[in-house]
Structures are given as structure tokens and as C-alpha cells.
Tab-separated table of C-alpha atoms in Angstrom:
chain	number	residue	atom	x	y	z
A	1	MET	CA	-15.925	15.180	1.361
A	2	VAL	CA	-19.147	13.167	1.275
A	3	SER	CA	-22.248	13.348	3.428
A	4	ALA	CA	-22.928	10.858	6.224
A	5	ASP	CA	-25.691	9.314	4.104
A	6	GLU	CA	-23.381	8.952	1.094
A	7	ASN	CA	-20.687	7.415	3.290
A	8	ARG	CA	-23.197	4.828	4.497
A	9	LEU	CA	-24.324	4.058	0.939
A	10	LEU	CA	-20.721	3.680	-0.216
A	11	THR	CA	-19.691	1.321	2.574
A	12	GLU	CA	-22.689	-0.945	3.208
A	13	SER	CA	-22.470	-4.223	1.309
A	14	GLY	CA	-24.876	-6.651	2.985
A	15	PRO	CA	-27.992	-8.232	1.478
A	16	GLY	CA	-30.638	-5.676	0.562
A	17	THR	CA	-28.333	-2.649	0.686
A	18	PRO	CA	-27.936	-0.509	-2.441
A	19	GLY	CA	-24.158	-0.888	-2.460
A	20	GLY	CA	-24.425	-4.610	-1.871
A	21	ASP	CA	-26.811	-4.887	-4.808
A	22	VAL	CA	-24.228	-3.249	-7.085
A	23	LEU	CA	-21.431	-5.562	-5.968
A	24	ARG	CA	-23.697	-8.578	-6.486
A	25	ARG	CA	-24.033	-7.720	-10.181
A	26	TYR	CA	-20.392	-8.779	-10.658
A	27	TRP	CA	-18.407	-11.966	-10.071
A	28	GLN	CA	-16.540	-11.787	-6.752
A	29	PRO	CA	-13.673	-13.893	-5.395
A	30	ALA	CA	-14.925	-16.332	-2.760
A	31	ALA	CA	-11.828	-18.402	-1.923
A	32	LEU	CA	-8.438	-19.462	-3.173
A	33	THR	CA	-8.382	-22.784	-4.973
A	34	GLU	CA	-5.648	-23.873	-2.568
A	35	GLU	CA	-8.144	-23.684	0.300
A	36	LEU	CA	-9.926	-26.684	-1.202
A	37	ASP	CA	-6.723	-28.681	-1.724
A	38	SER	CA	-7.283	-31.207	1.051
A	39	ASP	CA	-8.892	-34.566	1.709
A	40	ARG	CA	-11.947	-32.646	2.916
A	41	PRO	CA	-12.573	-29.783	0.464
A	42	VAL	CA	-15.059	-27.755	2.536
A	43	VAL	CA	-14.475	-24.068	3.339
A	44	PRO	CA	-16.654	-21.690	5.378
A	45	VAL	CA	-17.061	-18.413	3.479
A	46	ARG	CA	-18.371	-15.052	4.634
A	47	LEU	CA	-18.944	-12.877	1.596
A	48	LEU	CA	-20.886	-9.609	1.285
A	49	GLY	CA	-22.295	-10.186	4.775
A	50	GLU	CA	-23.617	-13.679	3.985
A	51	ASP	CA	-22.509	-16.894	5.696
A	52	LEU	CA	-21.904	-19.605	3.101
A	53	VAL	CA	-20.013	-22.844	2.645
A	54	LEU	CA	-17.955	-23.722	-0.419
A	55	PHE	CA	-17.296	-27.375	-1.179
A	56	ARG	CA	-16.111	-29.766	-3.849
A	57	ASP	CA	-18.259	-32.910	-3.944
A	58	ASP	CA	-17.087	-36.468	-4.489
A	59	GLN	CA	-17.677	-36.010	-8.230
A	60	ASP	CA	-15.312	-32.985	-8.328
A	61	ARG	CA	-18.150	-30.474	-8.739
A	62	LEU	CA	-17.972	-27.107	-6.962
A	63	GLY	CA	-20.887	-25.671	-5.021
A	64	MET	CA	-21.537	-22.780	-2.666
A	65	ILE	CA	-24.610	-22.956	-0.461
A	66	GLY	CA	-25.937	-21.351	2.691
A	67	ARG	CA	-23.921	-22.219	5.765
A	68	ARG	CA	-26.913	-22.823	8.057
A	69	CYS	CA	-28.831	-26.030	7.519
A	70	PRO	CA	-32.456	-25.122	6.716
A	71	HIS	CA	-33.608	-27.816	9.141
A	72	ARG	CA	-32.274	-26.657	12.519
A	73	GLY	CA	-29.614	-24.123	11.596
A	74	VAL	CA	-26.415	-26.028	12.343
A	75	ASP	CA	-23.166	-25.143	10.598
A	76	LEU	CA	-22.816	-27.019	7.305
A	77	SER	CA	-19.089	-26.247	7.105
A	78	TYR	CA	-18.806	-29.311	9.383
A	79	GLY	CA	-20.726	-31.395	6.862
A	80	ARG	CA	-19.665	-34.698	5.312
A	81	VAL	CA	-18.690	-34.790	1.631
A	82	GLU	CA	-20.383	-37.937	0.355
A	83	ASP	CA	-23.051	-39.376	-1.932
A	84	GLY	CA	-22.917	-36.512	-4.455
A	85	GLY	CA	-23.237	-33.625	-2.011
A	86	LEU	CA	-22.655	-32.203	1.460
A	87	ARG	CA	-24.421	-34.055	4.273
A	88	CYS	CA	-25.460	-32.381	7.536
A	89	PRO	CA	-24.132	-34.377	10.521
A	90	PHE	CA	-27.205	-33.483	12.658
A	91	HIS	CA	-29.936	-35.450	10.855
A	92	GLY	CA	-28.215	-36.540	7.653
A	93	TRP	CA	-29.886	-34.123	5.236
A	94	LEU	CA	-27.918	-34.141	1.971
A	95	PHE	CA	-27.521	-31.084	-0.295
A	96	ASP	CA	-26.005	-31.019	-3.762
A	97	VAL	CA	-24.070	-28.177	-5.410
A	98	THR	CA	-27.315	-26.555	-6.604
A	99	GLY	CA	-28.707	-26.410	-3.068
A	100	ALA	CA	-31.260	-29.168	-3.751
A	101	CYS	CA	-31.987	-31.460	-0.823
A	102	LEU	CA	-31.392	-35.001	-2.077
A	103	GLU	CA	-32.195	-36.914	1.101
A	104	THR	CA	-33.752	-36.553	4.547
A	105	PRO	CA	-32.852	-40.052	5.824
A	106	ALA	CA	-34.366	-39.633	9.278
A	107	GLU	CA	-37.812	-39.385	7.665
A	108	PRO	CA	-39.862	-42.481	6.717
A	109	PRO	CA	-38.604	-44.207	3.538
A	110	ALA	CA	-41.672	-43.181	1.509
A	111	SER	CA	-41.375	-39.522	2.499
A	112	THR	CA	-41.043	-36.937	-0.274
A	113	PHE	CA	-40.377	-34.150	2.185
A	114	HIS	CA	-36.874	-33.544	0.770
A	115	THR	CA	-38.363	-32.374	-2.535
A	116	ARG	CA	-39.861	-29.361	-0.752
A	117	VAL	CA	-36.531	-28.191	0.697
A	118	CYS	CA	-33.907	-26.116	-1.097
A	119	GLN	CA	-30.864	-24.422	0.364
A	120	VAL	CA	-29.570	-20.983	-0.654
A	121	HIS	CA	-26.975	-21.472	-3.394
A	122	TYR	CA	-24.896	-19.359	-5.764
A	123	PRO	CA	-23.098	-20.116	-9.047
A	124	VAL	CA	-19.346	-20.567	-8.775
A	125	ALA	CA	-16.505	-20.808	-11.292
A	126	GLU	CA	-12.843	-21.683	-10.852
A	127	ARG	CA	-10.240	-19.678	-12.746
A	128	ASN	CA	-6.471	-19.369	-12.300
A	129	GLY	CA	-6.251	-20.088	-8.593
A	130	ILE	CA	-9.470	-18.427	-7.379
A	131	VAL	CA	-13.031	-19.659	-6.966
A	132	TRP	CA	-15.435	-16.945	-8.100
A	133	ALA	CA	-19.038	-16.556	-6.995
A	134	PHE	CA	-21.990	-14.655	-8.425
A	135	LEU	CA	-24.409	-13.532	-5.708
A	136	GLY	CA	-26.751	-11.544	-7.960
A	137	ASP	CA	-30.199	-12.365	-9.266
A	138	GLY	CA	-30.768	-14.357	-12.435
A	139	ASP	CA	-28.252	-16.163	-14.582
A	140	PRO	CA	-24.638	-15.093	-14.070
A	141	PRO	CA	-22.809	-13.287	-16.868
A	142	GLU	CA	-19.680	-14.784	-18.341
A	143	LEU	CA	-16.433	-13.926	-16.628
A	144	PRO	CA	-14.858	-10.876	-18.282
A	145	GLY	CA	-12.048	-11.325	-20.779
A	146	LEU	CA	-9.447	-9.706	-18.526
A	147	ASP	CA	-5.843	-10.869	-18.823
A	148	CYS	CA	-5.967	-12.569	-15.420
A	149	PHE	CA	-8.784	-14.823	-16.694
A	150	VAL	CA	-7.507	-15.585	-20.194
A	151	ALA	CA	-3.840	-16.086	-19.289
A	152	PRO	CA	-2.543	-19.678	-19.259
A	153	GLY	CA	-2.421	-21.083	-15.738
A	154	PRO	CA	1.392	-21.094	-15.437
A	155	GLN	CA	1.386	-17.320	-16.030
A	156	VAL	CA	-0.752	-16.534	-12.953
A	157	PHE	CA	-0.238	-16.744	-9.199
A	158	ALA	CA	-3.142	-15.974	-6.843
A	159	PHE	CA	-3.113	-15.099	-3.157
A	160	LYS	CA	-5.219	-13.212	-0.623
A	161	GLY	CA	-5.076	-11.460	2.723
A	162	MET	CA	-7.527	-10.079	5.258
A	163	TRP	CA	-7.678	-6.428	6.279
A	164	GLY	CA	-9.640	-5.075	9.227
A	165	CYS	CA	-11.486	-2.363	7.350
A	166	ASN	CA	-14.330	-1.669	4.981
A	167	TRP	CA	-13.766	-2.729	1.365
A	168	LEU	CA	-13.880	0.855	0.108
A	169	GLN	CA	-10.883	1.874	2.223
A	170	ALA	CA	-8.901	-0.991	0.727
A	171	HIS	CA	-9.991	-0.093	-2.781
A	172	GLU	CA	-9.197	3.591	-2.420
A	173	VAL	CA	-5.542	2.990	-1.566
A	174	GLY	CA	-5.301	1.083	-4.855
A	175	ILE	CA	-6.617	3.970	-6.945
A	176	ASP	CA	-4.368	6.542	-5.266
A	177	PRO	CA	-1.054	6.674	-7.173
A	178	ALA	CA	0.272	9.678	-5.240
A	179	HIS	CA	0.855	7.816	-1.982
A	180	ALA	CA	3.686	5.620	-3.281
A	181	ALA	CA	6.266	8.410	-3.033
A	182	PHE	CA	5.685	8.708	0.695
A	183	LEU	CA	4.042	5.610	2.174
A	184	HIS	CA	6.448	3.265	0.355
A	185	ARG	CA	9.511	5.519	0.499
A	186	PHE	CA	12.852	3.973	1.377
A	187	LEU	CA	15.419	6.339	2.862
A	188	GLY	CA	18.246	4.151	1.599
A	189	ALA	CA	18.328	1.027	-0.524
A	190	ALA	CA	15.158	-1.011	-0.209
A	191	ASP	CA	15.387	-4.525	1.127
A	192	GLY	CA	12.980	-7.311	1.952
A	193	THR	CA	10.533	-9.253	-0.172
A	194	TYR	CA	8.039	-6.597	-1.161
A	195	GLY	CA	10.478	-3.701	-1.344
A	196	LEU	CA	12.453	-5.224	-4.175
A	197	GLN	CA	10.626	-3.353	-6.906
A	198	PHE	CA	11.646	-0.096	-5.211
A	199	ARG	CA	15.304	-1.139	-5.264
A	200	ASP	CA	15.202	-2.287	-8.875
A	201	THR	CA	16.421	0.015	-11.610
A	202	ILE	CA	13.721	1.430	-13.862
A	203	ALA	CA	13.945	-0.130	-17.306
A	204	ASP	CA	16.074	1.846	-19.787
A	205	THR	CA	17.598	3.994	-17.003
A	206	ASP	CA	20.110	3.711	-14.174
A	207	VAL	CA	17.629	5.215	-11.690
A	208	THR	CA	15.929	3.068	-9.043
A	209	VAL	CA	12.236	3.382	-8.261
A	210	ALA	CA	13.162	4.571	-4.754
A	211	GLU	CA	15.259	7.389	-6.246
A	212	LEU	CA	12.478	8.372	-8.641
A	213	MET	CA	9.925	8.553	-5.838
A	214	ARG	CA	12.206	10.722	-3.700
A	215	GLU	CA	13.079	13.050	-6.576
A	216	ALA	CA	9.620	13.345	-8.148
A	217	ALA	CA	7.172	13.147	-5.269
A	218	ALA	CA	4.482	15.344	-6.861
A	219	PRO	CA	2.975	13.498	-9.850
A	220	ASP	CA	0.766	14.722	-12.662
A	221	ILE	CA	-2.348	12.479	-12.628
A	222	THR	CA	-5.028	12.289	-15.297
A	223	ILE	CA	-8.164	10.127	-15.334
A	224	GLU	CA	-9.715	8.699	-18.488
A	225	PRO	CA	-13.080	6.841	-18.600
A	226	THR	CA	-12.967	3.331	-20.085
A	227	PRO	CA	-15.556	0.589	-20.761
A	228	PHE	CA	-14.400	-1.213	-17.590
A	229	GLY	CA	-14.138	1.817	-15.272
A	230	PHE	CA	-11.318	4.306	-15.676
A	231	ARG	CA	-7.631	4.558	-16.433
A	232	SER	CA	-5.183	6.553	-14.346
A	233	ARG	CA	-2.022	7.943	-15.956
A	234	THR	CA	0.666	9.151	-13.585
A	235	LEU	CA	3.639	11.185	-14.837
A	236	ARG	CA	6.784	11.797	-12.780
A	237	ARG	CA	9.489	13.955	-14.356
A	238	TYR	CA	12.973	12.934	-13.268
A	239	ARG	CA	15.195	16.021	-13.482
A	240	ASP	CA	15.664	16.794	-17.176
A	241	GLU	CA	16.443	13.208	-18.112
A	242	PHE	CA	13.091	11.455	-18.673
A	243	THR	CA	9.446	11.227	-17.721
A	244	HIS	CA	8.253	8.126	-15.926
A	245	VAL	CA	4.823	7.066	-17.210
A	246	ARG	CA	2.729	4.718	-15.089
A	247	VAL	CA	-0.716	3.509	-16.159
A	248	SER	CA	-3.077	1.750	-13.751
A	249	ASN	CA	-6.781	0.981	-13.876
A	250	CYS	CA	-9.935	0.809	-11.804
A	251	ILE	CA	-12.021	-2.174	-12.904
A	252	PHE	CA	-15.461	-1.234	-11.643
A	253	PRO	CA	-16.728	-1.760	-9.048
A	254	ASN	CA	-14.010	-3.110	-6.715
A	255	ALA	CA	-10.888	-4.158	-8.611
A	256	ILE	CA	-7.691	-2.581	-9.862
A	257	THR	CA	-4.786	-3.557	-12.053
A	258	ILE	CA	-1.337	-2.046	-11.644
A	259	ALA	CA	2.118	-2.761	-13.034
A	260	MET	CA	4.491	-4.592	-10.705
A	261	SER	CA	7.277	-4.574	-13.279
A	262	ARG	CA	7.719	-4.410	-17.044
A	263	GLU	CA	6.950	-8.145	-17.111
A	264	MET	CA	4.232	-8.497	-14.468
A	265	SER	CA	0.911	-6.853	-13.553
A	266	ILE	CA	-1.277	-7.342	-10.498
A	267	PHE	CA	-5.054	-7.662	-10.707
A	268	GLN	CA	-6.546	-7.090	-7.256
A	269	TRP	CA	-10.116	-7.302	-5.937
A	270	HIS	CA	-11.202	-5.752	-2.628
A	271	VAL	CA	-14.041	-7.933	-1.413
A	272	PRO	CA	-16.302	-7.297	1.598
A	273	ILE	CA	-16.408	-10.025	4.214
A	274	ASP	CA	-18.828	-7.718	5.975
A	275	ASP	CA	-18.840	-3.950	6.409
A	276	ARG	CA	-15.860	-3.921	8.783
A	277	ARG	CA	-13.523	-6.485	7.201
A	278	CYS	CA	-12.451	-7.364	3.697
A	279	TYR	CA	-10.127	-9.576	1.718
A	280	TRP	CA	-7.793	-8.446	-1.013
A	281	TYR	CA	-7.390	-11.072	-3.717
A	282	SER	CA	-4.378	-10.614	-5.984
A	283	MET	CA	-3.657	-12.309	-9.292
A	284	PHE	CA	-0.048	-11.788	-10.382
A	285	VAL	CA	0.041	-12.095	-14.176
A	286	SER	CA	3.337	-12.575	-15.997
A	287	TYR	CA	3.631	-11.569	-19.647
A	288	GLY	CA	7.096	-13.114	-19.792
A	289	ASN	CA	8.365	-16.221	-18.039
A	290	PRO	CA	5.900	-18.424	-16.123
A	291	VAL	CA	5.493	-17.402	-12.487
A	292	ASP	CA	7.356	-19.319	-9.797
A	293	ALA	CA	4.237	-20.009	-7.756
A	294	GLU	CA	6.089	-22.011	-5.106
A	295	VAL	CA	8.489	-19.173	-4.327
A	296	MET	CA	5.784	-16.485	-4.477
A	297	ARG	CA	3.545	-18.420	-2.111
A	298	ALA	CA	6.387	-19.062	0.348
A	299	GLN	CA	7.157	-15.339	0.446
A	300	ARG	CA	3.564	-14.443	1.265
A	301	ILE	CA	2.372	-17.324	3.426
A	302	SER	CA	4.990	-16.411	6.047
A	303	GLN	CA	3.237	-13.067	6.565
A	304	VAL	CA	-0.213	-14.473	7.465
A	305	THR	CA	-1.867	-16.963	9.780
A	306	LEU	CA	-4.097	-19.718	8.464
A	307	PRO	CA	-6.851	-20.616	7.828
A	308	GLY	CA	-8.119	-17.032	7.655
A	309	TYR	CA	-5.085	-15.422	5.929
A	310	GLN	CA	-4.984	-12.776	8.657
A	311	PRO	CA	-1.769	-10.721	8.577
A	312	ILE	CA	0.743	-11.178	11.374
A	313	ALA	CA	1.267	-7.407	11.507
A	314	ASP	CA	-1.815	-5.516	12.683
A	315	GLU	CA	-3.022	-2.908	15.165
A	316	SER	CA	-2.288	-5.218	18.114
A	317	ASN	CA	1.460	-4.963	17.426
A	318	ASN	CA	1.407	-1.489	15.869
A	319	TRP	CA	1.969	-2.954	12.409
A	320	GLY	CA	5.590	-3.636	13.435
A	321	PHE	CA	6.378	0.060	13.879
A	322	ASP	CA	9.989	0.806	14.845
A	323	PRO	CA	10.942	4.470	15.442
A	324	VAL	CA	14.628	3.770	14.765
A	325	GLU	CA	13.755	2.254	11.406
A	326	GLN	CA	11.522	5.239	10.621
A	327	ARG	CA	14.412	7.567	11.281
A	328	GLU	CA	17.015	5.615	9.344
A	329	ARG	CA	15.492	3.264	6.747
A	330	THR	CA	11.816	3.616	5.801
A	331	TYR	CA	9.278	6.424	5.796
A	332	THR	CA	6.753	4.404	7.823
A	333	GLY	CA	9.095	2.494	10.116
A	334	MET	CA	7.039	-0.612	9.364
A	335	GLY	CA	9.478	-2.750	7.427
A	336	ALA	CA	10.078	-3.306	3.727
A	337	ASP	CA	6.794	-5.104	2.980
A	338	ILE	CA	4.754	-2.484	1.123
A	339	ASN	CA	1.627	-4.563	1.732
A	340	VAL	CA	1.999	-3.758	5.457
A	341	HIS	CA	2.301	-0.062	4.598
A	342	ASP	CA	-0.986	-0.244	2.702
A	343	GLN	CA	-2.563	-2.233	5.518
A	344	TRP	CA	-1.688	0.460	8.064
A	345	ALA	CA	-3.041	3.156	5.730
A	346	VAL	CA	-6.428	1.445	5.429
A	347	GLU	CA	-6.791	0.042	8.967
A	348	SER	CA	-5.559	2.949	11.083
A	349	PRO	CA	-8.532	5.232	10.153
A	350	GLY	CA	-10.817	2.651	11.823
A	351	PRO	CA	-13.010	-0.036	10.245
A	352	ILE	CA	-15.310	2.509	8.546
A	353	PHE	CA	-13.719	5.903	8.037
A	354	ASP	CA	-15.907	8.965	8.597
A	355	ARG	CA	-15.509	10.591	5.199
A	356	THR	CA	-17.449	13.657	6.292
A	357	ALA	CA	-14.209	14.739	8.005
A	358	GLU	CA	-11.828	14.249	5.075
A	359	HIS	CA	-10.344	16.860	2.741
A	360	LEU	CA	-9.598	15.361	-0.659
A	361	SER	CA	-6.873	17.019	-2.717
A	362	PRO	CA	-6.449	17.354	-6.511
A	363	THR	CA	-4.313	14.183	-6.636
A	364	ASP	CA	-7.312	12.232	-5.292
A	365	ALA	CA	-8.959	12.413	-8.719
A	366	GLY	CA	-9.321	8.639	-8.957
A	367	ILE	CA	-11.053	8.412	-5.590
A	368	ARG	CA	-13.520	11.141	-6.564
A	369	THR	CA	-14.195	9.454	-9.893
A	370	HIS	CA	-14.843	6.041	-8.377
A	371	ARG	CA	-17.202	7.406	-5.723
A	372	ARG	CA	-19.230	9.270	-8.331
A	373	MET	CA	-19.471	6.109	-10.431
A	374	PHE	CA	-20.478	3.935	-7.492
A	375	LEU	CA	-23.077	6.375	-6.171
A	376	ALA	CA	-24.546	6.700	-9.665
A	377	ALA	CA	-24.743	2.902	-9.979
A	378	LEU	CA	-26.461	2.299	-6.657
A	379	ARG	CA	-28.985	5.059	-7.313
A	380	GLN	CA	-30.050	3.332	-10.550
A	381	PRO	CA	-30.714	-0.238	-9.362
A	382	ASP	CA	-32.985	-0.959	-12.352
A	383	ALA	CA	-30.475	0.162	-14.965
A	384	ASP	CA	-30.230	-2.317	-17.826
A	385	THR	CA	-26.459	-2.169	-17.848
A	386	LEU	CA	-23.817	-1.166	-15.345
A	387	ILE	CA	-20.207	-0.412	-16.194
A	388	GLY	CA	-18.601	-3.465	-17.760
A	389	THR	CA	-21.737	-5.661	-17.671
A	390	ALA	CA	-23.100	-5.176	-21.190
A	391	ASP	CA	-20.455	-7.382	-22.812
A	392	PRO	CA	-18.085	-8.666	-20.096
A	393	GLY	CA	-16.364	-11.074	-22.469
A	394	GLY	CA	-15.484	-8.140	-24.701
A	395	LEU	CA	-13.417	-6.481	-21.999
A	396	ARG	CA	-9.729	-7.113	-22.669
A	397	GLY	CA	-6.538	-6.159	-20.881
A	398	PRO	CA	-6.573	-3.596	-19.487
A	399	GLY	CA	-3.116	-2.226	-20.064
A	400	ALA	CA	-1.099	-1.570	-16.917
A	401	ILE	CA	2.464	-0.504	-17.530
A	402	ASP	CA	5.249	1.681	-16.314
A	403	GLY	CA	8.084	2.950	-18.431
A	404	VAL	CA	9.967	6.046	-19.451
A	405	THR	CA	9.957	8.429	-22.343
A	406	THR	CA	11.939	11.481	-23.355
A	407	GLY	CA	9.170	12.712	-25.619
A	408	ASP	CA	5.898	14.481	-24.967
A	409	ASP	CA	3.450	11.950	-26.392
A	410	PHE	CA	2.872	10.053	-23.152
A	411	ASP	CA	-0.123	8.108	-24.405
A	412	ALA	CA	1.784	6.779	-27.388
A	413	ALA	CA	4.728	5.888	-25.140
A	414	TRP	CA	2.828	3.626	-22.764
A	415	ARG	CA	0.708	2.070	-25.504
A	416	ASN	CA	3.827	1.187	-27.461
A	417	LEU	CA	5.348	-0.524	-24.406
A	418	GLU	CA	2.095	-2.365	-23.727
A	419	THR	CA	1.824	-3.534	-27.337
A	420	GLN	CA	5.392	-4.833	-27.224
A	421	ARG	CA	4.870	-6.941	-24.120
A	422	ARG	CA	1.545	-8.316	-25.361
A	423	GLU	CA	3.058	-9.377	-28.651
A	424	ALA	CA	6.049	-10.928	-26.865
A	425	SER	CA	3.846	-12.850	-24.414
A	426	GLY	CA	2.386	-15.150	-27.054
A	427	TRP	CA	-1.027	-15.195	-25.330
A	428	ALA	CA	-2.151	-11.701	-24.321
A	429	PRO	CA	-4.775	-10.247	-26.682
A	430	ALA	CA	-4.516	-6.772	-28.119
A	431	LEU	CA	-6.057	-4.024	-26.025
A	432	ALA	CA	-9.734	-3.389	-26.650
A	433	ASP	CA	-9.530	0.373	-26.163
């Protein structure tokens, strides 16, 4: 349980807020690269409570500037891409990717007025299907050396979706390994796109994930601090046959990485649009065969509406809830798409959950740890270094794996599996920790 003041500090992300200042010290996803794949590569962006516009100019340079023209406030997402920048249709003012005003053509030819105008702008970088933005003060740090950034392009697929809740609610479902045994439980064989990993047999066993979750619903969870945040190790003992070891990570302040399979991990950021809505951005990283991006996109694009990537299932249609299905097939009654299960879990408490009314349990160790870290960071705004900022390029991995062992050295078991897949990948660096 946190106080009302702590809940406000944890959930506010706009300009000038302590929490927003922390998030601005890190690169954040601003858009999918695919959103710029058109004859007019201009995308309105709302990020951390700021209205911005992302564009690719006619020289293939990326820029992100304030959405309101500094002249009369019109919406620059309707601007014209031409002459080395983005031109406002109202009076023709032209802005380049650095926010500099290049022209004010309605002024007399000898006017130098444009030299005294500069639009808000932020550094951006494109990496493996996502355009990243740095909204902090000063020069941006380098992007961290995480697997999702250093992997060859064919090994990564990126996608996003909108949730109607505060970013912290989205993040906290990702650092809660206990919920999978219930929220994603299948009463019979799993079916559907996102339930496949629950139907699949766990490597080196003849037990499906669904069977494991039903048999071993109460996990043993331990938290270990790391240079990038913390590692969560979840143990589930299946009868007397084996122990399932799952390692996931919190990448401070608002990202996670979890294992999707022995071959693939997911890196996911939970990014505030404002305090009541957020996007999740996922990067699916394969350590084996290249991803089939066309198939993966087709599976996911059918579940959202464009251009905002809002999910089709939401509160207005009860997240697809079917009481017959809940009785006979799934624990939630909301279909086989586990992303919808998570969406219900984070949206149904309301846009900003009142954490003064919650009762955290021992299995919520990751949630407690993250809140302590975030509160400590926002209360030290002048700290020279925050978690993972001292040497972002030195951060590698992190390892996210699930596997089984019949022994008692669980740390050695998962590290051995992680080392094997990194060596087999041909590109993934050795773990840094």
C-alpha cells in the first residue's frame, strides 16, 4: 500500500512532474517505423503529456518537433513535407528537424524574423522498427546495448498497442510473474494466436505450459538487483519430475524483458501518452531463425484499429467476455489472446488505480521493488546517475529464459541455457552480469 501522495508521484508523467523528469532521462519509444511508411511521413505523437509531430523530411532525415506552430498555434501534423523541413499550411513557416525556422515567406523578402524563431524539438533515433525519442535536458545518451538494439534487423519484429490506463498499471502486470497461472489459464487445450505458447510443450518435457500453470500455481519468486534494474526468478515445481525456472527482468524505469519461448524474448516498454493512457511497445527478438514479420504483423494488426493502434476489445464490449467460455475454456472468458487478458487486468481498475486501497502480497515482490526504485529516483532529481544511465552502452542482454532442471542449482541452470542460445545465435553478446 502506498500513500495518496506517493501514488500521485508514481503516476504523473507530464512536463515538470518528478516522475516525468525521471522518464525523460531515458530514451522512450515515440512511434513504429511503419507509421512513417507512406508518401507523407508525418505522424502526430502524444508522449509524456506533450503534443509533438514526428516527420521524415525530403532528405530522409527524422525530426520530432512541437505540434503547435509557434506563430498562431495550428496543428503541424497537417504540415507539408518540402524544402528540407515541415511547412505550416497557415502562413508557410518552414521548420527543419532541429526545430529551426528556415523561412517565414509571408514576411518581406529582407526580413530576418525567422532567425528569431525556434520550435520545440527532441532528438530521435530509429532502431529495429521503432523511432525513439529523448525528451530530457542536454545531449542524449547512447541507446543501451540491449539485445533488442544490437540484434540484426531480421531478428526483430516491433509492434505496439494502446491501453486505457496509466503507464504504471501496464508496467506492473509485466513484473508480476504470479498472475500467469490464473489470468492466462486455459481449462483445456489453448487455442488462438496468443495462447499458443500455453499449448506448447515445455522444452525437454512432455508437459504443456497450461498443465504446468494448473499444477504449480504458487511460484517461488526471488528478486535480484542488476545494473539495469532487477531480475526476477520464478520457480514452479512440477510434481516430483522437474522444476521450471523462468527468468524475467525489469529494465528501469518502464521496460521489461520476458521469455516467449526458448528461441524468442520480448522487450516491452510501457510509455505514457498522458496520465490516463499509455502504449505498450514490444520488440520480439529471435535468437534462432529470423522472425516472420509479415505473419506476426498480420496476427496483431487484426486486433487493433488504425491509426491509433487501439484494441478492438475494450471496456465498451466487456473485453469480449463470454460466461460460457469462462465456464468451459478459459479462466477469464475473454478469448485466447493473452494480451486481452492483460489489458482487462490493467484497464478494469480504472485509468489511475487508487493504490491506497490495495493489499500487496509476498508474490508482489517485483512491484514493491520497482516502486521503491522509482520513488528513490524521483526524490533525487539532481543525482549524477540513475539506474542504467552511467554507461548505457555497457548494458547487455539481459537474459530472459525459461527452462527446466532436475537439480537444485537454479541459477546455474538458467545461465547455462542462456549461454547456449546466445552462442547459437551468432550475434547475441555474452551477458554482462
